[in-house]
PDB file of C-alpha atoms and ligand atoms in Angstrom:
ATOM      1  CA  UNK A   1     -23.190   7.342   9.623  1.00 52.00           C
ATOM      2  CA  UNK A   2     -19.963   8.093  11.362  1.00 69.00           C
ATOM      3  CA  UNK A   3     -17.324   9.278   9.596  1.00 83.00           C
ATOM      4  CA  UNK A   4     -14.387   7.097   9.647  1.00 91.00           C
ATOM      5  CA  UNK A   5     -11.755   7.404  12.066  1.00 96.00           C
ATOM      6  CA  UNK A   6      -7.961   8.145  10.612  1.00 98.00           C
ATOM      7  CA  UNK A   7      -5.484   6.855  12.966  1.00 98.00           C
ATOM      8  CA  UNK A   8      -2.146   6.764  11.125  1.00 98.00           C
ATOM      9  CA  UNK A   9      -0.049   8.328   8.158  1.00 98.00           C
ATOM     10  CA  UNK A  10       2.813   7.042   6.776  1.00 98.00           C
ATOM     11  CA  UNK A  11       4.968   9.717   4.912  1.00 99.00           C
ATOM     12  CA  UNK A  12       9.148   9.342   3.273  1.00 98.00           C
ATOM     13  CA  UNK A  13      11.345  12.415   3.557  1.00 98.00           C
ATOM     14  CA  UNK A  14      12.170  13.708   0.569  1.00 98.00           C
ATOM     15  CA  UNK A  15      15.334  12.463  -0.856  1.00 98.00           C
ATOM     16  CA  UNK A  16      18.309  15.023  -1.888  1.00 98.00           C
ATOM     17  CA  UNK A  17      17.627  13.364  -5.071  1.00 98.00           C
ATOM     18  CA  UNK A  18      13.949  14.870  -5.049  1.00 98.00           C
ATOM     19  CA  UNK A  19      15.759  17.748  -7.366  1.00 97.00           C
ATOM     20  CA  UNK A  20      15.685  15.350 -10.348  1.00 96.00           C
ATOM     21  CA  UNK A  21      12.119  14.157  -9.420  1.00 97.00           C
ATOM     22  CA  UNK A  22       9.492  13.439 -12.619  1.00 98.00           C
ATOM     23  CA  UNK A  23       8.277  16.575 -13.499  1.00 97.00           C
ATOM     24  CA  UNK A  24       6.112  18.034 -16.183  1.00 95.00           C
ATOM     25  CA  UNK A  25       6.416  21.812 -14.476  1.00 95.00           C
ATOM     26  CA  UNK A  26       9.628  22.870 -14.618  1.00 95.00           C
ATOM     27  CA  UNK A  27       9.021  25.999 -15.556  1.00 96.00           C
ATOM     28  CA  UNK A  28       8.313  26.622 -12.502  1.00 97.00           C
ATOM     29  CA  UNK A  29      11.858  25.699 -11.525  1.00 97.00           C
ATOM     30  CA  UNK A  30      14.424  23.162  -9.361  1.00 97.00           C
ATOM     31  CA  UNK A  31      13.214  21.986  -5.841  1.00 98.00           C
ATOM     32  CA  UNK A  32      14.582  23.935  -3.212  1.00 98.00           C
ATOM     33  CA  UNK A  33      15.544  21.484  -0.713  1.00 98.00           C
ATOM     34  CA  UNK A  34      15.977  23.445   2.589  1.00 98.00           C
ATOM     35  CA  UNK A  35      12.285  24.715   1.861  1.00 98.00           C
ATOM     36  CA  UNK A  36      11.219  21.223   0.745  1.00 98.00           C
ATOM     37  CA  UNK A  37      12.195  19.604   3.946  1.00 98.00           C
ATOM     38  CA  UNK A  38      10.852  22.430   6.229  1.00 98.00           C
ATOM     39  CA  UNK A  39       7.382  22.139   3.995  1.00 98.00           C
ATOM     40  CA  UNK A  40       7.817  18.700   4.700  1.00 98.00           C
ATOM     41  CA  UNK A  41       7.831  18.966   8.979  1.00 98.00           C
ATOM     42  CA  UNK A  42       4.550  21.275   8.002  1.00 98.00           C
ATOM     43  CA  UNK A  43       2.934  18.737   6.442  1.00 99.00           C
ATOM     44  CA  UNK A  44       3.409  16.032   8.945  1.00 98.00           C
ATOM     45  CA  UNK A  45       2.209  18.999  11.342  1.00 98.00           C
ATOM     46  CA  UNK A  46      -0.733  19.395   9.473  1.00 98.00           C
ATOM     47  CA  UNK A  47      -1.367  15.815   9.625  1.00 98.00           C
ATOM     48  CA  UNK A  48      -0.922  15.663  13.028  1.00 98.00           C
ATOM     49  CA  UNK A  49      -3.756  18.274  13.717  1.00 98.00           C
ATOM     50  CA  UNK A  50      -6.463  15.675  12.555  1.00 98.00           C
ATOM     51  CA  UNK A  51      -5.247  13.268  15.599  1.00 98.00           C
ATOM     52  CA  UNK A  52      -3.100  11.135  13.657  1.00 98.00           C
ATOM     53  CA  UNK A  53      -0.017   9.384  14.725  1.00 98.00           C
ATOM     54  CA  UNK A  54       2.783   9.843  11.647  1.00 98.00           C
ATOM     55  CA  UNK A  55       5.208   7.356  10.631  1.00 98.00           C
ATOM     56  CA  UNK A  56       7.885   8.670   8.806  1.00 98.00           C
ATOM     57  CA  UNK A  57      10.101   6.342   6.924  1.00 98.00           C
ATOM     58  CA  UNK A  58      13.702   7.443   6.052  1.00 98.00           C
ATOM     59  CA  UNK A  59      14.605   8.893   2.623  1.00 98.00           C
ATOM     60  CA  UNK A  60      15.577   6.399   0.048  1.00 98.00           C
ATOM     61  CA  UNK A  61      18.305   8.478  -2.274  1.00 98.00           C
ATOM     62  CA  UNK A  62      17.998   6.331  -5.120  1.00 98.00           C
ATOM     63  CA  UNK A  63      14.595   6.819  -5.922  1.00 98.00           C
ATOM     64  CA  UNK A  64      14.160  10.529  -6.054  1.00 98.00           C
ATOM     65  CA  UNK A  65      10.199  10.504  -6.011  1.00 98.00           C
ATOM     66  CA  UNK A  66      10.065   8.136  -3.052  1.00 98.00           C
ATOM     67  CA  UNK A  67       8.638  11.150  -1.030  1.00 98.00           C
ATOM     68  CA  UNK A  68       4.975  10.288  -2.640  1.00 98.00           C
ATOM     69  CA  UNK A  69       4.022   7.409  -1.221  1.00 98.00           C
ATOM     70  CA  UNK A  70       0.886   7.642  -1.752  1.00 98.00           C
ATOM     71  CA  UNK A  71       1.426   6.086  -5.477  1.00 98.00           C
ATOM     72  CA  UNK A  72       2.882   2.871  -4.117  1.00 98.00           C
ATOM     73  CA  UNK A  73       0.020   1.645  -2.236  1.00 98.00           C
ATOM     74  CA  UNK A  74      -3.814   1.708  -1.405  1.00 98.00           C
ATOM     75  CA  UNK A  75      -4.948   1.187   1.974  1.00 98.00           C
ATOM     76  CA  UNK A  76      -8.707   0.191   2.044  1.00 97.00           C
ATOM     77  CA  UNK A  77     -10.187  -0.827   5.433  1.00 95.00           C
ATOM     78  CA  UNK A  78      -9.821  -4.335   4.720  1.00 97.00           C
ATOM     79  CA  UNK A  79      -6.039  -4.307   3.946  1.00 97.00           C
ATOM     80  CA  UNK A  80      -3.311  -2.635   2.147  1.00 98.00           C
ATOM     81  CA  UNK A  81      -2.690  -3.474  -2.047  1.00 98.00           C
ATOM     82  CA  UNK A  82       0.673  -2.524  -3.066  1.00 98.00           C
ATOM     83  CA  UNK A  83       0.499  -0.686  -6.608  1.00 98.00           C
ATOM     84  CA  UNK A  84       2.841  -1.769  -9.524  1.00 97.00           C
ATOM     85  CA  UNK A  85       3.983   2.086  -9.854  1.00 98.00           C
ATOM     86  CA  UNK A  86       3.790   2.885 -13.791  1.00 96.00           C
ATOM     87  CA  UNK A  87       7.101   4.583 -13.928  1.00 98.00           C
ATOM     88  CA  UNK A  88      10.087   2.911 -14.380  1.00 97.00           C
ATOM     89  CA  UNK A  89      11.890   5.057 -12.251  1.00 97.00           C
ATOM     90  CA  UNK A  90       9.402   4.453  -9.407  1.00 98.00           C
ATOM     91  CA  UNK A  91       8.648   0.974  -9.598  1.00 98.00           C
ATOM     92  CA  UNK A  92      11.012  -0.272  -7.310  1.00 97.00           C
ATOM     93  CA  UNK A  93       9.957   2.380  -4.413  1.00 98.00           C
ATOM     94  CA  UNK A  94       6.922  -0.462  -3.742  1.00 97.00           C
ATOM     95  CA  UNK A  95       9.463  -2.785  -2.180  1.00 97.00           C
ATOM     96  CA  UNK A  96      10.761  -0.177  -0.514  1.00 97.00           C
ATOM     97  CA  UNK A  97       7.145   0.553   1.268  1.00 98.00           C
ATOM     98  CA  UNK A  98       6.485  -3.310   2.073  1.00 98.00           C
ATOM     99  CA  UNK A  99       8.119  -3.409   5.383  1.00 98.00           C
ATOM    100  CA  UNK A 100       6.317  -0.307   6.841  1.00 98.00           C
ATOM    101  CA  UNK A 101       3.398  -1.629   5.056  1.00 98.00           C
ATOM    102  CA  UNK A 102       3.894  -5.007   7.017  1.00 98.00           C
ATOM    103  CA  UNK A 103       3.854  -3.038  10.758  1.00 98.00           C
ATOM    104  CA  UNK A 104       0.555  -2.111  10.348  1.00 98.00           C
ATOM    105  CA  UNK A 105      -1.222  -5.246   8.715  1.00 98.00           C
ATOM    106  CA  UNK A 106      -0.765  -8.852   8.979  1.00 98.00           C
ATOM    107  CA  UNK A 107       0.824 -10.757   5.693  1.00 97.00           C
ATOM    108  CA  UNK A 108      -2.571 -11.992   4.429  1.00 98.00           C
ATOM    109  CA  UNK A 109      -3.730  -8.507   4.470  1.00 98.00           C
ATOM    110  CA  UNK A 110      -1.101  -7.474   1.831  1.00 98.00           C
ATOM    111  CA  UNK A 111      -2.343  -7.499  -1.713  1.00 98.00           C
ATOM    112  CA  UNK A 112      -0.092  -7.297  -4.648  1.00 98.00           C
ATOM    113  CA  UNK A 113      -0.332  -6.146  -8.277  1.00 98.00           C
ATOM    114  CA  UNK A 114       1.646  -7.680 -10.878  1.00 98.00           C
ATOM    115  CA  UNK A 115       3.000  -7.300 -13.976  1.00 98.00           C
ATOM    116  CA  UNK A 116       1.199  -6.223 -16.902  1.00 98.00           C
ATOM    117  CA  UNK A 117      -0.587  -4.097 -14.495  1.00 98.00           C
ATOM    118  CA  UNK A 118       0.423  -1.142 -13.647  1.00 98.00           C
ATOM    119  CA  UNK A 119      -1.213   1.373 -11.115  1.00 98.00           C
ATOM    120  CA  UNK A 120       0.077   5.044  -9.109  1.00 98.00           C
ATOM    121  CA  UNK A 121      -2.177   5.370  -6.463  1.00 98.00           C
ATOM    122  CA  UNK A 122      -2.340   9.268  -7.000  1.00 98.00           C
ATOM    123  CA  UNK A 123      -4.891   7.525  -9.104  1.00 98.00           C
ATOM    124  CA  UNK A 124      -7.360   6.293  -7.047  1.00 98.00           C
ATOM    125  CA  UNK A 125     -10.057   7.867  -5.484  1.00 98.00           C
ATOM    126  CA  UNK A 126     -12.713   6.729  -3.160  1.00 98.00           C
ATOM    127  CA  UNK A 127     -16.064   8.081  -2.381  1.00 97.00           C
ATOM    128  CA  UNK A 128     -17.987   6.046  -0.139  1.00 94.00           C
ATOM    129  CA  UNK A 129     -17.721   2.520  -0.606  1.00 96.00           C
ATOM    130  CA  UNK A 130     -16.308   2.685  -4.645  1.00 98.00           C
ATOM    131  CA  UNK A 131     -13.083   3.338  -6.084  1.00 98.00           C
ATOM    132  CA  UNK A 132     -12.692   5.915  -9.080  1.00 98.00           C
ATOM    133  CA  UNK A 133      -9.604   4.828 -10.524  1.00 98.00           C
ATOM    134  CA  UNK A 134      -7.791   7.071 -13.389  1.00 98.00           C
ATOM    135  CA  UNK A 135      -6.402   4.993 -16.486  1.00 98.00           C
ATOM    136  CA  UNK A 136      -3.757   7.021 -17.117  1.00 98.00           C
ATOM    137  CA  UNK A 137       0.082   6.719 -18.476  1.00 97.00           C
ATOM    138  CA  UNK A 138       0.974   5.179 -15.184  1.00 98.00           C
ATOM    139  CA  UNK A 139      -2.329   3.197 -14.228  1.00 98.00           C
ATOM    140  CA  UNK A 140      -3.346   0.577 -17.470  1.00 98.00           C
ATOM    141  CA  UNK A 141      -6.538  -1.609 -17.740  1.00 98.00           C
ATOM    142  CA  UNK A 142      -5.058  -4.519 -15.883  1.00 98.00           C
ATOM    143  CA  UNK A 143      -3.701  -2.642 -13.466  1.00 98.00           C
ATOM    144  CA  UNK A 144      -7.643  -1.402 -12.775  1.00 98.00           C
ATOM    145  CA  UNK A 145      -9.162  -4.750 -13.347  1.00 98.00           C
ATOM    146  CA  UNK A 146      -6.605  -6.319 -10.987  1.00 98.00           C
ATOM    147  CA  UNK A 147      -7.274  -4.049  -8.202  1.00 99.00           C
ATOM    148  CA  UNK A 148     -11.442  -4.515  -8.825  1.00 98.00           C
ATOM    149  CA  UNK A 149     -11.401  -7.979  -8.323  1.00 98.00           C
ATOM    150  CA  UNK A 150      -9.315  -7.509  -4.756  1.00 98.00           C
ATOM    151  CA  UNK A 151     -11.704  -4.673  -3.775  1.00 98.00           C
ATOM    152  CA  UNK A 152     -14.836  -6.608  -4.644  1.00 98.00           C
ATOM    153  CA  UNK A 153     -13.875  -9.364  -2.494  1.00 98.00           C
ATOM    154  CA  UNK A 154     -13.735  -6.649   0.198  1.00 98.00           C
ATOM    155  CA  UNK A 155     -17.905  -6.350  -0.909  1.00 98.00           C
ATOM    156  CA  UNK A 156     -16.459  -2.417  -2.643  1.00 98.00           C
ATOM    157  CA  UNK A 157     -16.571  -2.176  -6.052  1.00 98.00           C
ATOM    158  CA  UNK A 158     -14.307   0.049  -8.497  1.00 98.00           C
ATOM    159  CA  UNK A 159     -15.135   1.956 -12.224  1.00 98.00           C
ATOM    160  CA  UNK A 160     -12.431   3.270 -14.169  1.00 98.00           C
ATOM    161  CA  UNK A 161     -12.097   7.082 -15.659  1.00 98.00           C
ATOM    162  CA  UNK A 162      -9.903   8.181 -18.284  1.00 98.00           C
ATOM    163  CA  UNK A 163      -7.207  10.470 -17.244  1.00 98.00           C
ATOM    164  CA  UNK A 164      -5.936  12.356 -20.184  1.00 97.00           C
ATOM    165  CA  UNK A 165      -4.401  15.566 -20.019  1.00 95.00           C
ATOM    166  CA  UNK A 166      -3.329  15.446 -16.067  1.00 95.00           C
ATOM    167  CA  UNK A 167      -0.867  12.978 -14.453  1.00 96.00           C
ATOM    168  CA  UNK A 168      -3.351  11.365 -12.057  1.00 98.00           C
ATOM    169  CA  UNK A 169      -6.568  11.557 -11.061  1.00 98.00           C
ATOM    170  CA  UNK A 170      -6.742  13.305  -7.862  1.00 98.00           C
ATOM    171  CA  UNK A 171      -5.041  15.830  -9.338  1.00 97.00           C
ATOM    172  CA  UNK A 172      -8.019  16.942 -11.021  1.00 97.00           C
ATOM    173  CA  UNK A 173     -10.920  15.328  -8.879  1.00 98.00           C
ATOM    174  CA  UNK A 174     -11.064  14.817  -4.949  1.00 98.00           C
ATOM    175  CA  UNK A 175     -14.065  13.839  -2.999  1.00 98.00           C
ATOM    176  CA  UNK A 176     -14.603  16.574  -0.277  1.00 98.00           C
ATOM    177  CA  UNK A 177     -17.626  14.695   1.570  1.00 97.00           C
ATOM    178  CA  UNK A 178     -21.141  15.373   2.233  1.00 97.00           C
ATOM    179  CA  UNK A 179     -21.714  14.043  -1.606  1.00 97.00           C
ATOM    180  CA  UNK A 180     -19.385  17.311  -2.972  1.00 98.00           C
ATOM    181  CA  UNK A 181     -16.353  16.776  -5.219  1.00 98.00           C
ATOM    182  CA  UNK A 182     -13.210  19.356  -6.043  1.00 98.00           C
ATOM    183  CA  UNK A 183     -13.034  19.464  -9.683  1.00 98.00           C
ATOM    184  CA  UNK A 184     -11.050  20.667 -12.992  1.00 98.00           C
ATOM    185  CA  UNK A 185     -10.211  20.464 -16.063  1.00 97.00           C
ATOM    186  CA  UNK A 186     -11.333  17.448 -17.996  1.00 97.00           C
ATOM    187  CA  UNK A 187     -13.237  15.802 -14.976  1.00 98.00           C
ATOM    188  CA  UNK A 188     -15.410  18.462 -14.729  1.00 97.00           C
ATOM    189  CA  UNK A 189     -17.843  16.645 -17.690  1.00 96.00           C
ATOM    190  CA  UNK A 190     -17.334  13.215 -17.008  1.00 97.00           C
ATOM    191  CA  UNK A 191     -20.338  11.522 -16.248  1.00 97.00           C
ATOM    192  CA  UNK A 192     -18.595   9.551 -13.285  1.00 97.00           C
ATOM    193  CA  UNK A 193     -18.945  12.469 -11.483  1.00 97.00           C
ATOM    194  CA  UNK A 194     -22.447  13.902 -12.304  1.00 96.00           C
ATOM    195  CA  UNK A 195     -24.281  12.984  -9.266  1.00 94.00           C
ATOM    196  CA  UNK A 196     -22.158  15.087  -6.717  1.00 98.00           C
ATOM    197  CA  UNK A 197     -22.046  18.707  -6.200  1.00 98.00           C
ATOM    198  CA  UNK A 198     -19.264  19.612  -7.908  1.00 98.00           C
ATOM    199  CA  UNK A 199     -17.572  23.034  -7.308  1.00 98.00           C
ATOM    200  CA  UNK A 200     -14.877  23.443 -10.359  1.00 98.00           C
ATOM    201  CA  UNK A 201     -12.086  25.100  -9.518  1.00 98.00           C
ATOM    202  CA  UNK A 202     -10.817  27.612 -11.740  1.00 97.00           C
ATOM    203  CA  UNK A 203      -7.653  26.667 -14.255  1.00 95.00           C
ATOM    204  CA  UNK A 204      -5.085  29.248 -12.291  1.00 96.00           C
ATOM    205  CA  UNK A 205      -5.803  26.790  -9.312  1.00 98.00           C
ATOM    206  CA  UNK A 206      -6.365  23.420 -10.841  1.00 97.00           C
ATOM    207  CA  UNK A 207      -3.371  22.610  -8.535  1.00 97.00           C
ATOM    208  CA  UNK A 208      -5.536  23.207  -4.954  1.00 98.00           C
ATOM    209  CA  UNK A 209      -8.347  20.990  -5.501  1.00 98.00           C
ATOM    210  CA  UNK A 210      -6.179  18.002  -4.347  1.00 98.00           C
ATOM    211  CA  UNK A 211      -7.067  18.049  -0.518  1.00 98.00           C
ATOM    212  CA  UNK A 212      -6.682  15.752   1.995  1.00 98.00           C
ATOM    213  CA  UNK A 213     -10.037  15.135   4.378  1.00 98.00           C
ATOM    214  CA  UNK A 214      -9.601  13.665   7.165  1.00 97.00           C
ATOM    215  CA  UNK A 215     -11.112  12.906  10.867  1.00 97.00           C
ATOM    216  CA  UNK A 216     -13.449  15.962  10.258  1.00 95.00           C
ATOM    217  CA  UNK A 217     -10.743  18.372   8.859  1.00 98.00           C
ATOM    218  CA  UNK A 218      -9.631  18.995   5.541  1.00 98.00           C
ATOM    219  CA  UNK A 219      -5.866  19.919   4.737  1.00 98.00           C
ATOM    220  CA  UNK A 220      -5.090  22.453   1.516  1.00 98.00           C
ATOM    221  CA  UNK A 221      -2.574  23.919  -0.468  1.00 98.00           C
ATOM    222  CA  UNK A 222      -2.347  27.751   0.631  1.00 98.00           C
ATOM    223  CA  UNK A 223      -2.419  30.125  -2.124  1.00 97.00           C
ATOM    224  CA  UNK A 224      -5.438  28.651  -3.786  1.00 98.00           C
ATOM    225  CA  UNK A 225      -7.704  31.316  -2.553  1.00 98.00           C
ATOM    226  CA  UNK A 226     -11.008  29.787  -4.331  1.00 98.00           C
ATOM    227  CA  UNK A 227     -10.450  26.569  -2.788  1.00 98.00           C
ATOM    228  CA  UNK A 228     -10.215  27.510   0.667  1.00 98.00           C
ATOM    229  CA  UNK A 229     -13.352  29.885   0.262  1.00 98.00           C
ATOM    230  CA  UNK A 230     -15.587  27.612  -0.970  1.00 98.00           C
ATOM    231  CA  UNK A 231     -14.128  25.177   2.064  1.00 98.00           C
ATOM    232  CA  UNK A 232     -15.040  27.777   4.390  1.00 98.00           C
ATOM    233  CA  UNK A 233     -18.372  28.358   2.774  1.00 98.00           C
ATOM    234  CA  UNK A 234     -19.493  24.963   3.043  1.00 98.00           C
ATOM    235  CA  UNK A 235     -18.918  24.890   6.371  1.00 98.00           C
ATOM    236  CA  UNK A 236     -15.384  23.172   6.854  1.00 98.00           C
ATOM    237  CA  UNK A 237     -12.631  23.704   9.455  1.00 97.00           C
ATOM    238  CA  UNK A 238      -9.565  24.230   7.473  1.00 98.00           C
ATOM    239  CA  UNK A 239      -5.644  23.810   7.754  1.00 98.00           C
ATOM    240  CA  UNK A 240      -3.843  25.266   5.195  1.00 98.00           C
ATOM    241  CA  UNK A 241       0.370  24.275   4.212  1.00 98.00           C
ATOM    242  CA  UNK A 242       2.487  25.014   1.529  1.00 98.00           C
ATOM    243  CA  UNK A 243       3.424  22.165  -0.831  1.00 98.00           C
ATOM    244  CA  UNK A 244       4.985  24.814  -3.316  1.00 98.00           C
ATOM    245  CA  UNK A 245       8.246  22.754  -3.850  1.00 98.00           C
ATOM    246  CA  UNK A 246       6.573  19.522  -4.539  1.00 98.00           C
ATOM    247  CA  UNK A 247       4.617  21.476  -6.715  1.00 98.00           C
ATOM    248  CA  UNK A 248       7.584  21.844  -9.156  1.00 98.00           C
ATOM    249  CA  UNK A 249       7.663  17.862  -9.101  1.00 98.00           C
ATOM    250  CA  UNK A 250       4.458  17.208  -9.904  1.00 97.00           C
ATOM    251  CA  UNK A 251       3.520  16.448  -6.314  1.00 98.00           C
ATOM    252  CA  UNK A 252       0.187  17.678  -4.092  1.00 96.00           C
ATOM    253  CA  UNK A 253      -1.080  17.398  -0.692  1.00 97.00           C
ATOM    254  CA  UNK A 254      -3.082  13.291  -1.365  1.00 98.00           C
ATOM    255  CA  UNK A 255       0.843  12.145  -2.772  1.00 98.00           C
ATOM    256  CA  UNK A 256       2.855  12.777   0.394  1.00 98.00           C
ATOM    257  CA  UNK A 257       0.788  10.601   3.073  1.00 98.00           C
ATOM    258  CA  UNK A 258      -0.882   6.742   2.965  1.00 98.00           C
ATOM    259  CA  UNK A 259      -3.498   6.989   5.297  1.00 98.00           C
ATOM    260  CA  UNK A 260      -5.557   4.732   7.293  1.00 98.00           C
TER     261      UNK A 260
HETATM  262  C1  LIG B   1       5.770  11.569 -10.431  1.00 53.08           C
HETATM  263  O1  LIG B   1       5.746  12.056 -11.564  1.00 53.08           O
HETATM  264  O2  LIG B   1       5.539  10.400 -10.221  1.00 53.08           O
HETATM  265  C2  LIG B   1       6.101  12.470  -9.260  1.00 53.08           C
HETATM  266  N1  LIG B   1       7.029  13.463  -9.682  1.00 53.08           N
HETATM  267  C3  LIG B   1       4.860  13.103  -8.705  1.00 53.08           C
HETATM  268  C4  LIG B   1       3.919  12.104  -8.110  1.00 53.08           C
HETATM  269  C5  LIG B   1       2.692  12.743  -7.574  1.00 53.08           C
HETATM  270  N2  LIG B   1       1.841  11.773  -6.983  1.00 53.08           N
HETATM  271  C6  LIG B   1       0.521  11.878  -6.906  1.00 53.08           C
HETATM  272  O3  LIG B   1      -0.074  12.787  -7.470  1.00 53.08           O
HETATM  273  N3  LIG B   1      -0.124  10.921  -6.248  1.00 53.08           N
END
């Protein structure tokens, strides 16, 4: 089968107000914002070496985690399903992503959560033609059985995963290809994931399992020496670029792009 071809990304600046973004590491300090921006131009670099045309929309101040747009939709190949983002600091940044959302597909092509459901699309994974989605504090049952029903029209399916200790699910769980998953923490004995080679990356660098894979490439966090090894062993050409100051928000690689 051929793998599918990536043509665009869609990415946000990061916001001065990215300083004061959610975070559950600050120990590991504030955001640097010089650095954050000039990770940032990496990034879309990075992106760019997998033959992808970027988009990048202008920051939005008032919603300081509006650089991860990744949580406020999921583009399938059959159309694009804004989330119902599960923080209330966040939820408005989906409005914010509709008229980007609306260059690239046709109105009838837009799908739209709604209240009670809630969903971040940091927690949703797919691997071949299903979605993994985490139920987490920002992605709720509804949220999951909402988003099934629009995916199974599209002849996918979806099955939920409980996300306990991390913030999302990609976090702790990416789908590499070739049948092999990244994995830590608590994924690692979920049944879910028991049919895939599963290389489990080791607590110091839980944070470098969340890569992006894309049109034959795969994109990681450098400084996650494990990672990138077993990459390399497996056979993959790699691009490694530092996300170290989303990092301190909470933020990795999959969060900073929508792409499709
Ligand atoms: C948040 O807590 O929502 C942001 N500070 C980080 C979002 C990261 N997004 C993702 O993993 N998809």
């Amino acid at each position: 089968m051929n793998e599918y071809r990536y043509q665009h990304c869609i990415v946000r600046t990061p916001s001065h107000s990215c300083l004061e973004g959610i975070t559950t590491s600050a120990f590991l300090g504030k955001v640097d914002y010089e650095n954050a921006i000039r990770q940032h131009e990496a990034y879309i670099r990075a992106l760019e070496q997998t033959g992808v045309r970027v988009k990048v929309l202008p920051a939005r101040e008032e919603f300081p985690d509006s650089c991860f747009v990744e949580d406020v939709a999921v583009i399938t190949p059959y159309g694009a399903i804004v989330t119902n983002p599960g923080a209330p600091s966040r939820n408005g940044e989906k409005e914010a992503i509709i008229p980007a959302l609306k260059e690239f597909f046709p109105e009838e092509k837009i799908y739209y959560l709604q209240n009670p459901g809630t969903m971040d699309g940091g927690d949703v994974l797919l691997i071949e033609n299903c979605y993994y989605v985490g139920i987490s504090r920002r992605t709720n049952v509804d949220g999951f059985c909402q988003f099934r029903e629009i995916v199974r029209g599209f002849g996918m399916d979806a099955v939920a995963v409980p996300v306990t200790d991390i913030l999302h699910l990609k976090t702790g769980v990416v789908y590499v290809g070739e049948g092999r998953v990244l994995i830590s923490g608590e994924f690692i004995r979920r049944p879910e994931f028991d049919g895939f080679e599963k290389f489990e990356v080791p607590e110091e660098e839980a944070y470098g399992a969340n890569i992006i894979r894309m049109n034959g490439k795969i994109i990681v966090a450098s400084g996650y020496p494990s990672v990138s090894r077993k990459l390399r062993e497996w056979g993959y050409d790699i691009i490694e670029t530092d996300t170290s100051e989303y990092k301190k928000i909470d933020g990795g690689l999959t969060c900073l792009s929508l792409r499709f």
